[in-house]
Amino acid sequence: MVVAALSALIIFFAYTTLRDERLPELLFSPQKRAFKALKENEKGKARERQKKLASRSHRKSKLAASEVKLNQEEGIRAAFYVPWDAASFSSLRDFSHQIDLLYPDWLHVLTADGRLQAVDDQTNKFFDVLQNTHLRPVDDRVMPLLKAEDNSMEVFPMVNNFDGNEWVGEITDFLNNPSARVLFRQQVETFLASDHFRGLMVDFEAFPKVGQPGYLALLQELSSDLHARGMKLYVSVPAHNEEFDYPAIAAPADGVVVMNYDEHYPGAPSGPVASQDWFVNNLKFAVNVIPRGKLICAIANYGYDWVSQAEERQAAGGCQGPQRFWCRKHGWRRATPTKM
């Protein structure tokens, strides 16, 4: 009997297993359409459609953007780019066909001898751009992207005196030293010849007033160097600073970018980055000291995370000053607190 019962159970199990019976659909809607993987060529087509949509735009002429007379003929769009923020590259990739002039934050002058430096993305340390006769790359994403997309954007590498934490005022020794300026200009020429760059953006800030004569001399020298090679010179200046001679700066430059932001900033009382009246008054001042054909107004696209004094004391612990996020030109950066 046991053997017969066991045999019957095995036969029943085999029958029910092999039987083609439709399972109940439970609470789910029946699937009527099969999904398929998105093929690579379909991804390419989607990307191409996005590029076409982005390219329908603002340009009215076929002139190179840097050849257009600013504030007279057609609108020109310029943008800053920083390599240390992934969001900056994503934004550049998505909107590259709507940008005419790009100022990438690649180059730095931090020492009295005027040599060019850049930041290693892996170690976050500065290195000399020109090492003996070898030119070390500073970025491996921007130019390949623009070439792959056959983009007409013009790139003007930016050089500044920012060391990642603060503006280095010691570049006054470089600015007022003709020999150091010669070394700087030679290295700039070598770097600009390494790719399809269209000129240079100079952004020297927060240096002592005694450096102004050398600063103006350098702009004149760079203008002569670049114009002789068919390139352009752009300069970034604070919105309204009595130490800057705006007409003298504008004279050798092809474009002057007025940084119309940072009305309030870390280390000072809290407030708006650029309030309406402050912003408009700066523009009124700018149009009187900078030719309209050279004037570019930079608009902030960031904010500061202000904290109350109580929150500051609670969060500081062994640090002095609030923990903040802040930005120069484009993207977010965490300010490093100073140890007590």
GROMACS .gro file of N, CA and C in nm, residues 157-317:
model
  483
  157PRO      N    1   4.133   7.969  -2.190
  157PRO     CA    2   4.173   7.923  -2.058
  157PRO      C    3   4.190   8.040  -1.961
  158MET      N    4   4.146   8.019  -1.838
  158MET     CA    5   4.154   8.123  -1.737
  158MET      C    6   4.274   8.102  -1.647
  159VAL      N    7   4.344   8.211  -1.615
  159VAL     CA    8   4.455   8.208  -1.521
  159VAL      C    9   4.419   8.300  -1.404
  160ASN      N   10   4.436   8.251  -1.282
  160ASN     CA   11   4.407   8.334  -1.166
  160ASN      C   12   4.511   8.311  -1.057
  161ASN      N   13   4.492   8.379  -0.944
  161ASN     CA   14   4.583   8.368  -0.830
  161ASN      C   15   4.514   8.306  -0.710
  162PHE      N   16   4.425   8.210  -0.737
  162PHE     CA   17   4.350   8.142  -0.631
  162PHE      C   18   4.414   8.006  -0.604
  163ASP      N   19   4.447   7.979  -0.476
  163ASP     CA   20   4.518   7.855  -0.444
  163ASP      C   21   4.427   7.744  -0.391
  164GLY      N   22   4.295   7.759  -0.406
  164GLY     CA   23   4.202   7.660  -0.358
  164GLY      C   24   4.137   7.700  -0.228
  165ASN      N   25   4.202   7.790  -0.154
  165ASN     CA   26   4.149   7.838  -0.027
  165ASN      C   27   4.135   7.990  -0.023
  166GLU      N   28   4.229   8.059  -0.086
  166GLU     CA   29   4.227   8.204  -0.081
  166GLU      C   30   4.301   8.262  -0.201
  167TRP      N   31   4.280   8.393  -0.221
  167TRP     CA   32   4.350   8.465  -0.327
  167TRP      C   33   4.488   8.502  -0.277
  168VAL      N   34   4.589   8.470  -0.354
  168VAL     CA   35   4.728   8.488  -0.312
  168VAL      C   36   4.773   8.629  -0.348
  169GLY      N   37   4.786   8.714  -0.247
  169GLY     CA   38   4.827   8.852  -0.269
  169GLY      C   39   4.974   8.867  -0.305
  170GLU      N   40   5.052   8.762  -0.278
  170GLU     CA   41   5.196   8.769  -0.305
  170GLU      C   42   5.229   8.778  -0.454
  171ILE      N   43   5.129   8.761  -0.542
  171ILE     CA   44   5.161   8.774  -0.684
  171ILE      C   45   5.201   8.917  -0.720
  172THR      N   46   5.189   9.009  -0.625
  172THR     CA   47   5.239   9.145  -0.649
  172THR      C   48   5.386   9.142  -0.689
  173ASP      N   49   5.462   9.055  -0.625
  173ASP     CA   50   5.605   9.043  -0.659
  173ASP      C   51   5.624   8.997  -0.803
  174PHE      N   52   5.534   8.910  -0.848
  174PHE     CA   53   5.538   8.865  -0.987
  174PHE      C   54   5.497   8.978  -1.081
  175LEU      N   55   5.388   9.045  -1.050
  175LEU     CA   56   5.334   9.149  -1.138
  175LEU      C   57   5.434   9.262  -1.160
  176ASN      N   58   5.506   9.298  -1.058
  176ASN     CA   59   5.598   9.412  -1.068
  176ASN      C   60   5.739   9.372  -1.109
  177ASN      N   61   5.757   9.246  -1.148
  177ASN     CA   62   5.888   9.198  -1.190
  177ASN      C   63   5.887   9.168  -1.340
  178PRO      N   64   5.951   9.252  -1.422
  178PRO     CA   65   5.949   9.231  -1.568
  178PRO      C   66   5.999   9.093  -1.609
  179SER      N   67   6.103   9.041  -1.541
  179SER     CA   68   6.157   8.909  -1.578
  179SER      C   69   6.055   8.799  -1.550
  180ALA      N   70   5.984   8.810  -1.439
  180ALA     CA   71   5.881   8.710  -1.406
  180ALA      C   72   5.766   8.718  -1.506
  181ARG      N   73   5.732   8.838  -1.549
  181ARG     CA   74   5.625   8.853  -1.648
  181ARG      C   75   5.666   8.791  -1.781
  182VAL      N   76   5.793   8.801  -1.816
  182VAL     CA   77   5.841   8.740  -1.939
  182VAL      C   78   5.827   8.588  -1.932
  183LEU      N   79   5.866   8.528  -1.819
  183LEU     CA   80   5.853   8.383  -1.803
  183LEU      C   81   5.706   8.342  -1.814
  184PHE      N   82   5.620   8.415  -1.747
  184PHE     CA   83   5.476   8.387  -1.752
  184PHE      C   84   5.424   8.393  -1.895
  185ARG      N   85   5.460   8.496  -1.968
  185ARG     CA   86   5.411   8.512  -2.105
  185ARG      C   87   5.462   8.400  -2.195
  186GLN      N   88   5.586   8.358  -2.175
  186GLN     CA   89   5.641   8.248  -2.255
  186GLN      C   90   5.565   8.119  -2.228
  187GLN      N   91   5.536   8.093  -2.103
  187GLN     CA   92   5.464   7.970  -2.069
  187GLN      C   93   5.320   7.975  -2.117
  188VAL      N   94   5.258   8.093  -2.112
  188VAL     CA   95   5.124   8.108  -2.166
  188VAL      C   96   5.123   8.080  -2.316
  189GLU      N   97   5.222   8.133  -2.386
  189GLU     CA   98   5.229   8.110  -2.531
  189GLU      C   99   5.242   7.962  -2.562
  190THR      N  100   5.328   7.891  -2.488
  190THR     CA  101   5.346   7.748  -2.510
  190THR      C  102   5.216   7.672  -2.483
  191PHE      N  103   5.149   7.708  -2.375
  191PHE     CA  104   5.024   7.638  -2.341
  191PHE      C  105   4.916   7.663  -2.445
  192LEU      N  106   4.897   7.786  -2.486
  192LEU     CA  107   4.791   7.818  -2.581
  192LEU      C  108   4.815   7.754  -2.718
  193ALA      N  109   4.941   7.727  -2.749
  193ALA     CA  110   4.973   7.664  -2.877
  193ALA      C  111   4.949   7.514  -2.875
  194SER      N  112   4.917   7.459  -2.757
  194SER     CA  113   4.904   7.313  -2.744
  194SER      C  114   4.769   7.260  -2.791
  195ASP      N  115   4.671   7.349  -2.815
  195ASP     CA  116   4.539   7.304  -2.859
  195ASP      C  117   4.470   7.420  -2.930
  196HIS      N  118   4.344   7.401  -2.965
  196HIS     CA  119   4.271   7.502  -3.040
  196HIS      C  120   4.211   7.608  -2.946
  197PHE      N  121   4.299   7.673  -2.871
  197PHE     CA  122   4.253   7.779  -2.782
  197PHE      C  123   4.253   7.911  -2.858
  198ARG      N  124   4.164   8.000  -2.816
  198ARG     CA  125   4.146   8.126  -2.890
  198ARG      C  126   4.202   8.246  -2.817
  199GLY      N  127   4.260   8.225  -2.699
  199GLY     CA  128   4.317   8.336  -2.624
  199GLY      C  129   4.321   8.305  -2.476
  200LEU      N  130   4.316   8.409  -2.394
  200LEU     CA  131   4.337   8.394  -2.250
  200LEU      C  132   4.237   8.479  -2.172
  201MET      N  133   4.194   8.427  -2.057
  201MET     CA  134   4.116   8.502  -1.960
  201MET      C  135   4.202   8.524  -1.836
  202VAL      N  136   4.220   8.650  -1.795
  202VAL     CA  137   4.300   8.684  -1.678
  202VAL      C  138   4.207   8.723  -1.564
  203ASP      N  139   4.223   8.658  -1.449
  203ASP     CA  140   4.139   8.685  -1.332
  203ASP      C  141   4.226   8.695  -1.207
  204PHE      N  142   4.292   8.810  -1.191
  204PHE     CA  143   4.374   8.833  -1.073
  204PHE      C  144   4.296   8.921  -0.976
  205GLU      N  145   4.281   8.872  -0.854
  205GLU     CA  146   4.197   8.941  -0.755
  205GLU      C  147   4.268   8.952  -0.621
  206ALA      N  148   4.220   9.050  -0.542
  206ALA     CA  149   4.258   9.064  -0.401
  206ALA      C  150   4.408   9.073  -0.381
  207PHE      N  151   4.478   9.144  -0.466
  207PHE     CA  152   4.619   9.168  -0.445
  207PHE      C  153   4.637   9.315  -0.405
  208PRO      N  154   4.745   9.348  -0.334
  208PRO     CA  155   4.765   9.485  -0.285
  208PRO      C  156   4.770   9.587  -0.399
  209LYS      N  157   4.732   9.709  -0.366
  209LYS     CA  158   4.727   9.815  -0.466
  209LYS      C  159   4.864   9.841  -0.529
  210VAL      N  160   4.969   9.812  -0.457
  210VAL     CA  161   5.104   9.833  -0.509
  210VAL      C  162   5.130   9.746  -0.632
  211GLY      N  163   5.050   9.643  -0.651
  211GLY     CA  164   5.066   9.556  -0.768
  211GLY      C  165   4.996   9.606  -0.892
  212GLN      N  166   4.918   9.712  -0.881
  212GLN     CA  167   4.841   9.761  -0.996
  212GLN      C  168   4.927   9.805  -1.115
  213PRO      N  169   5.039   9.875  -1.095
  213PRO     CA  170   5.122   9.912  -1.212
  213PRO      C  171   5.171   9.791  -1.290
  214GLY      N  172   5.218   9.689  -1.219
  214GLY     CA  173   5.263   9.568  -1.286
  214GLY      C  174   5.149   9.494  -1.353
  215TYR      N  175   5.033   9.496  -1.290
  215TYR     CA  176   4.913   9.433  -1.347
  215TYR      C  177   4.877   9.496  -1.481
  216LEU      N  178   4.873   9.628  -1.485
  216LEU     CA  179   4.840   9.698  -1.609
  216LEU      C  180   4.947   9.674  -1.716
  217ALA      N  181   5.073   9.671  -1.673
  217ALA     CA  182   5.182   9.643  -1.768
  217ALA      C  183   5.166   9.503  -1.828
  218LEU      N  184   5.131   9.407  -1.743
  218LEU     CA  185   5.114   9.269  -1.791
  218LEU      C  186   5.000   9.261  -1.893
  219LEU      N  187   4.889   9.329  -1.867
  219LEU     CA  188   4.776   9.326  -1.961
  219LEU      C  189   4.817   9.384  -2.096
  220GLN      N  190   4.894   9.490  -2.094
  220GLN     CA  191   4.942   9.548  -2.220
  220GLN      C  192   5.031   9.449  -2.295
  221GLU      N  193   5.120   9.383  -2.223
  221GLU     CA  194   5.211   9.287  -2.285
  221GLU      C  195   5.135   9.166  -2.341
  222LEU      N  196   5.042   9.115  -2.262
  222LEU     CA  197   4.963   9.001  -2.309
  222LEU      C  198   4.880   9.037  -2.432
  223SER      N  199   4.824   9.157  -2.431
  223SER     CA  200   4.744   9.201  -2.545
  223SER      C  201   4.828   9.202  -2.673
  224SER      N  202   4.949   9.255  -2.664
  224SER     CA  203   5.037   9.257  -2.782
  224SER      C  204   5.073   9.116  -2.827
  225ASP      N  205   5.106   9.029  -2.730
  225ASP     CA  206   5.141   8.891  -2.763
  225ASP      C  207   5.026   8.819  -2.833
  226LEU      N  208   4.908   8.827  -2.773
  226LEU     CA  209   4.793   8.752  -2.823
  226LEU      C  210   4.744   8.807  -2.957
  227HIS      N  211   4.734   8.937  -2.968
  227HIS     CA  212   4.685   8.996  -3.093
  227HIS      C  213   4.779   8.967  -3.210
  228ALA      N  214   4.907   8.955  -3.181
  228ALA     CA  215   5.003   8.922  -3.286
  228ALA      C  216   4.980   8.781  -3.341
  229ARG      N  217   4.915   8.695  -3.260
  229ARG     CA  218   4.887   8.558  -3.302
  229ARG      C  219   4.739   8.538  -3.335
  230GLY      N  220   4.666   8.648  -3.349
  230GLY     CA  221   4.524   8.639  -3.385
  230GLY      C  222   4.436   8.591  -3.272
  231MET      N  223   4.480   8.609  -3.148
  231MET     CA  224   4.405   8.565  -3.032
  231MET      C  225   4.346   8.684  -2.957
  232LYS      N  226   4.264   8.655  -2.856
  232LYS     CA  227   4.195   8.758  -2.781
  232LYS      C  228   4.233   8.754  -2.633
  233LEU      N  229   4.218   8.869  -2.568
  233LEU     CA  230   4.244   8.881  -2.425
  233LEU      C  231   4.116   8.925  -2.354
  234TYR      N  232   4.073   8.846  -2.254
  234TYR     CA  233   3.961   8.882  -2.170
  234TYR      C  234   4.010   8.898  -2.027
  235VAL      N  235   3.946   8.989  -1.954
  235VAL     CA  236   3.989   9.018  -1.816
  235VAL      C  237   3.865   9.021  -1.727
  236SER      N  238   3.874   8.955  -1.611
  236SER     CA  239   3.769   8.962  -1.511
  236SER      C  240   3.805   9.066  -1.406
  237VAL      N  241   3.707   9.149  -1.368
  237VAL     CA  242   3.732   9.255  -1.270
  237VAL      C  243   3.620   9.257  -1.167
  238PRO      N  244   3.648   9.301  -1.045
  238PRO     CA  245   3.541   9.316  -0.947
  238PRO      C  246   3.442   9.423  -0.993
  239ALA      N  247   3.321   9.417  -0.939
  239ALA     CA  248   3.213   9.503  -0.990
  239ALA      C  249   3.241   9.651  -0.968
  240HIS      N  250   3.293   9.690  -0.855
  240HIS     CA  251   3.317   9.832  -0.828
  240HIS      C  252   3.424   9.842  -0.722
  241ASN      N  253   3.548   9.857  -0.765
  241ASN     CA  254   3.661   9.858  -0.673
  241ASN      C  255   3.751   9.975  -0.710
  242GLU      N  256   3.770  10.066  -0.615
  242GLU     CA  257   3.844  10.189  -0.642
  242GLU      C  258   3.990  10.164  -0.676
  243GLU      N  259   4.043  10.048  -0.642
  243GLU     CA  260   4.184  10.020  -0.671
  243GLU      C  261   4.206   9.980  -0.817
  244PHE      N  262   4.100   9.947  -0.888
  244PHE     CA  263   4.113   9.905  -1.027
  244PHE      C  264   4.084  10.022  -1.121
  245ASP      N  265   4.177  10.044  -1.212
  245ASP     CA  266   4.162  10.149  -1.313
  245ASP      C  267   4.090  10.088  -1.433
  246TYR      N  268   3.958  10.096  -1.435
  246TYR     CA  269   3.878  10.026  -1.535
  246TYR      C  270   3.908  10.071  -1.678
  247PRO      N  271   3.918  10.199  -1.707
  247PRO     CA  272   3.951  10.238  -1.845
  247PRO      C  273   4.086  10.185  -1.890
  248ALA      N  274   4.185  10.187  -1.800
  248ALA     CA  275   4.319  10.136  -1.835
  248ALA      C  276   4.318   9.986  -1.856
  249ILE      N  277   4.235   9.915  -1.781
  249ILE     CA  278   4.223   9.770  -1.799
  249ILE      C  279   4.153   9.737  -1.929
  250ALA      N  280   4.048   9.814  -1.961
  250ALA     CA  281   3.970   9.787  -2.082
  250ALA      C  282   4.047   9.818  -2.209
  251ALA      N  283   4.140   9.911  -2.204
  251ALA     CA  284   4.211   9.955  -2.326
  251ALA      C  285   4.279   9.840  -2.399
  252PRO      N  286   4.358   9.754  -2.333
  252PRO     CA  287   4.424   9.646  -2.406
  252PRO      C  288   4.338   9.521  -2.423
  253ALA      N  289   4.225   9.514  -2.352
  253ALA     CA  290   4.143   9.393  -2.350
  253ALA      C  291   4.041   9.391  -2.464
  254ASP      N  292   4.001   9.272  -2.503
  254ASP     CA  293   3.893   9.255  -2.602
  254ASP      C  294   3.758   9.243  -2.534
  255GLY      N  295   3.758   9.204  -2.408
  255GLY     CA  296   3.636   9.193  -2.331
  255GLY      C  297   3.668   9.203  -2.184
  256VAL      N  298   3.584   9.277  -2.109
  256VAL     CA  299   3.602   9.292  -1.965
  256VAL      C  300   3.479   9.234  -1.895
  257VAL      N  301   3.500   9.129  -1.817
  257VAL     CA  302   3.391   9.062  -1.746
  257VAL      C  303   3.378   9.124  -1.608
  258VAL      N  304   3.266   9.193  -1.585
  258VAL     CA  305   3.240   9.254  -1.455
  258VAL      C  306   3.172   9.150  -1.367
  259MET      N  307   3.239   9.111  -1.259
  259MET     CA  308   3.188   9.007  -1.170
  259MET      C  309   3.084   9.070  -1.076
  260ASN      N  310   2.961   9.077  -1.125
  260ASN     CA  311   2.856   9.150  -1.056
  260ASN      C  312   2.787   9.063  -0.951
  261TYR      N  313   2.868   9.018  -0.854
  261TYR     CA  314   2.817   8.933  -0.746
  261TYR      C  315   2.908   8.945  -0.625
  262ASP      N  316   2.875   8.873  -0.521
  262ASP     CA  317   2.948   8.876  -0.394
  262ASP      C  318   2.932   9.010  -0.322
  263GLU      N  319   2.810   9.064  -0.324
  263GLU     CA  320   2.780   9.178  -0.237
  263GLU      C  321   2.803   9.137  -0.092
  264HIS      N  322   2.765   9.015  -0.059
  264HIS     CA  323   2.794   8.955   0.071
  264HIS      C  324   2.864   8.822   0.045
  265TYR      N  325   2.952   8.783   0.136
  265TYR     CA  326   3.038   8.667   0.112
  265TYR      C  327   3.085   8.611   0.245
  266PRO      N  328   3.140   8.489   0.247
  266PRO     CA  329   3.188   8.429   0.371
  266PRO      C  330   3.293   8.517   0.438
  267GLY      N  331   3.282   8.530   0.569
  267GLY     CA  332   3.375   8.612   0.644
  267GLY      C  333   3.323   8.752   0.668
  268ALA      N  334   3.209   8.786   0.609
  268ALA     CA  335   3.147   8.917   0.626
  268ALA      C  336   3.002   8.895   0.669
  269PRO      N  337   2.930   9.002   0.703
  269PRO     CA  338   2.789   8.986   0.741
  269PRO      C  339   2.708   8.917   0.631
  270SER      N  340   2.608   8.841   0.672
  270SER     CA  341   2.526   8.767   0.576
  270SER      C  342   2.435   8.862   0.499
  271GLY      N  343   2.393   8.816   0.380
  271GLY     CA  344   2.306   8.897   0.296
  271GLY      C  345   2.300   8.840   0.156
  272PRO      N  346   2.231   8.908   0.064
  272PRO     CA  347   2.217   8.857  -0.072
  272PRO      C  348   2.349   8.857  -0.147
  273VAL      N  349   2.362   8.762  -0.239
  273VAL     CA  350   2.481   8.757  -0.325
  273VAL      C  351   2.487   8.879  -0.416
  274ALA      N  352   2.372   8.922  -0.464
  274ALA     CA  353   2.366   9.041  -0.551
  274ALA      C  354   2.223   9.096  -0.547
  275SER      N  355   2.197   9.192  -0.458
  275SER     CA  356   2.064   9.251  -0.450
  275SER      C  357   2.038   9.336  -0.574
  276GLN      N  358   1.910   9.361  -0.604
  276GLN     CA  359   1.873   9.428  -0.728
  276GLN      C  360   1.937   9.566  -0.741
  277ASP      N  361   1.923   9.650  -0.639
  277ASP     CA  362   1.976   9.787  -0.648
  277ASP      C  363   2.128   9.785  -0.661
  278TRP      N  364   2.192   9.699  -0.583
  278TRP     CA  365   2.339   9.688  -0.587
  278TRP      C  366   2.384   9.645  -0.727
  279PHE      N  367   2.316   9.548  -0.783
  279PHE     CA  368   2.348   9.496  -0.916
  279PHE      C  369   2.334   9.605  -1.022
  280VAL      N  370   2.221   9.677  -1.019
  280VAL     CA  371   2.195   9.781  -1.119
  280VAL      C  372   2.294   9.897  -1.105
  281ASN      N  373   2.323   9.937  -0.983
  281ASN     CA  374   2.418  10.048  -0.963
  281ASN      C  375   2.557  10.013  -1.014
  282ASN      N  376   2.596   9.886  -0.998
  282ASN     CA  377   2.726   9.843  -1.051
  282ASN      C  378   2.729   9.852  -1.204
  283LEU      N  379   2.618   9.816  -1.268
  283LEU     CA  380   2.611   9.827  -1.414
  283LEU      C  381   2.617   9.971  -1.459
  284LYS      N  382   2.549  10.059  -1.387
  284LYS     CA  383   2.553  10.201  -1.422
  284LYS      C  384   2.695  10.254  -1.413
  285PHE      N  385   2.767  10.210  -1.312
  285PHE     CA  386   2.907  10.250  -1.299
  285PHE      C  387   2.991  10.192  -1.413
  286ALA      N  388   2.968  10.064  -1.443
  286ALA     CA  389   3.050   9.994  -1.542
  286ALA      C  390   3.039  10.057  -1.681
  287VAL      N  391   2.919  10.098  -1.722
  287VAL     CA  392   2.902  10.151  -1.858
  287VAL      C  393   2.968  10.288  -1.873
  288ASN      N  394   3.003  10.350  -1.762
  288ASN     CA  395   3.071  10.480  -1.769
  288ASN      C  396   3.223  10.468  -1.771
  289VAL      N  397   3.275  10.351  -1.737
  289VAL     CA  398   3.420  10.335  -1.730
  289VAL      C  399   3.473  10.227  -1.825
  290ILE      N  400   3.382  10.147  -1.882
  290ILE     CA  401   3.422  10.041  -1.975
  290ILE      C  402   3.342  10.059  -2.103
  291PRO      N  403   3.409  10.061  -2.220
  291PRO     CA  404   3.334  10.073  -2.346
  291PRO      C  405   3.229   9.963  -2.360
  292ARG      N  406   3.111  10.000  -2.408
  292ARG     CA  407   3.003   9.901  -2.422
  292ARG      C  408   3.044   9.784  -2.511
  293GLY      N  409   3.127   9.811  -2.610
  293GLY     CA  410   3.170   9.706  -2.701
  293GLY      C  411   3.264   9.605  -2.638
  294LYS      N  412   3.304   9.629  -2.511
  294LYS     CA  413   3.392   9.536  -2.441
  294LYS      C  414   3.332   9.485  -2.311
  295LEU      N  415   3.213   9.530  -2.278
  295LEU     CA  416   3.154   9.500  -2.147
  295LEU      C  417   3.076   9.369  -2.147
  296ILE      N  418   3.109   9.282  -2.052
  296ILE     CA  419   3.037   9.156  -2.029
  296ILE      C  420   2.998   9.154  -1.882
  297CYS      N  421   2.870   9.133  -1.854
  297CYS     CA  422   2.823   9.128  -1.716
  297CYS      C  423   2.811   8.982  -1.672
  298ALA      N  424   2.882   8.946  -1.565
  298ALA     CA  425   2.875   8.810  -1.510
  298ALA      C  426   2.768   8.804  -1.403
  299ILE      N  427   2.683   8.703  -1.410
  299ILE     CA  428   2.571   8.686  -1.318
  299ILE      C  429   2.597   8.564  -1.230
  300ALA      N  430   2.569   8.576  -1.101
  300ALA     CA  431   2.592   8.465  -1.007
  300ALA      C  432   2.491   8.355  -1.028
  301ASN      N  433   2.535   8.232  -1.013
  301ASN     CA  434   2.444   8.117  -1.017
  301ASN      C  435   2.470   8.025  -0.899
  302TYR      N  436   2.486   8.086  -0.782
  302TYR     CA  437   2.518   8.009  -0.662
  302TYR      C  438   2.460   8.082  -0.541
  303GLY      N  439   2.473   8.022  -0.425
  303GLY     CA  440   2.428   8.083  -0.301
  303GLY      C  441   2.517   8.040  -0.187
  304TYR      N  442   2.503   8.109  -0.074
  304TYR     CA  443   2.579   8.075   0.047
  304TYR      C  444   2.485   8.016   0.151
  305ASP      N  445   2.533   7.920   0.225
  305ASP     CA  446   2.455   7.858   0.332
  305ASP      C  447   2.492   7.929   0.462
  306TRP      N  448   2.422   8.040   0.490
  306TRP     CA  449   2.453   8.116   0.610
  306TRP      C  450   2.403   8.041   0.734
  307VAL      N  451   2.476   8.050   0.843
  307VAL     CA  452   2.435   7.986   0.967
  307VAL      C  453   2.424   8.090   1.077
  308SER      N  454   2.339   8.063   1.177
  308SER     CA  455   2.324   8.156   1.289
  308SER      C  456   2.444   8.142   1.382
  309GLN      N  457   2.462   8.239   1.470
  309GLN     CA  458   2.575   8.233   1.562
  309GLN      C  459   2.565   8.111   1.653
  310ALA      N  460   2.443   8.077   1.695
  310ALA     CA  461   2.426   7.959   1.780
  310ALA      C  462   2.465   7.832   1.706
  311GLU      N  463   2.419   7.823   1.579
  311GLU     CA  464   2.454   7.706   1.498
  311GLU      C  465   2.604   7.701   1.472
  312GLU      N  466   2.663   7.819   1.455
  312GLU     CA  467   2.807   7.826   1.430
  312GLU      C  468   2.885   7.774   1.549
  313ARG      N  469   2.846   7.817   1.669
  313ARG     CA  470   2.916   7.772   1.789
  313ARG      C  471   2.899   7.622   1.810
  314GLN      N  472   2.778   7.574   1.781
  314GLN     CA  473   2.751   7.432   1.800
  314GLN      C  474   2.826   7.346   1.700
  315ALA      N  475   2.835   7.394   1.575
  315ALA     CA  476   2.897   7.313   1.469
  315ALA      C  477   3.047   7.327   1.466
  316ALA      N  478   3.099   7.439   1.518
  316ALA     CA  479   3.242   7.466   1.502
  316ALA      C  480   3.329   7.366   1.575
  317GLY      N  481   3.296   7.337   1.702
  317GLY     CA  482   3.378   7.243   1.778
  317GLY      C  483   3.520   7.295   1.788
   0.00000   0.00000   0.00000
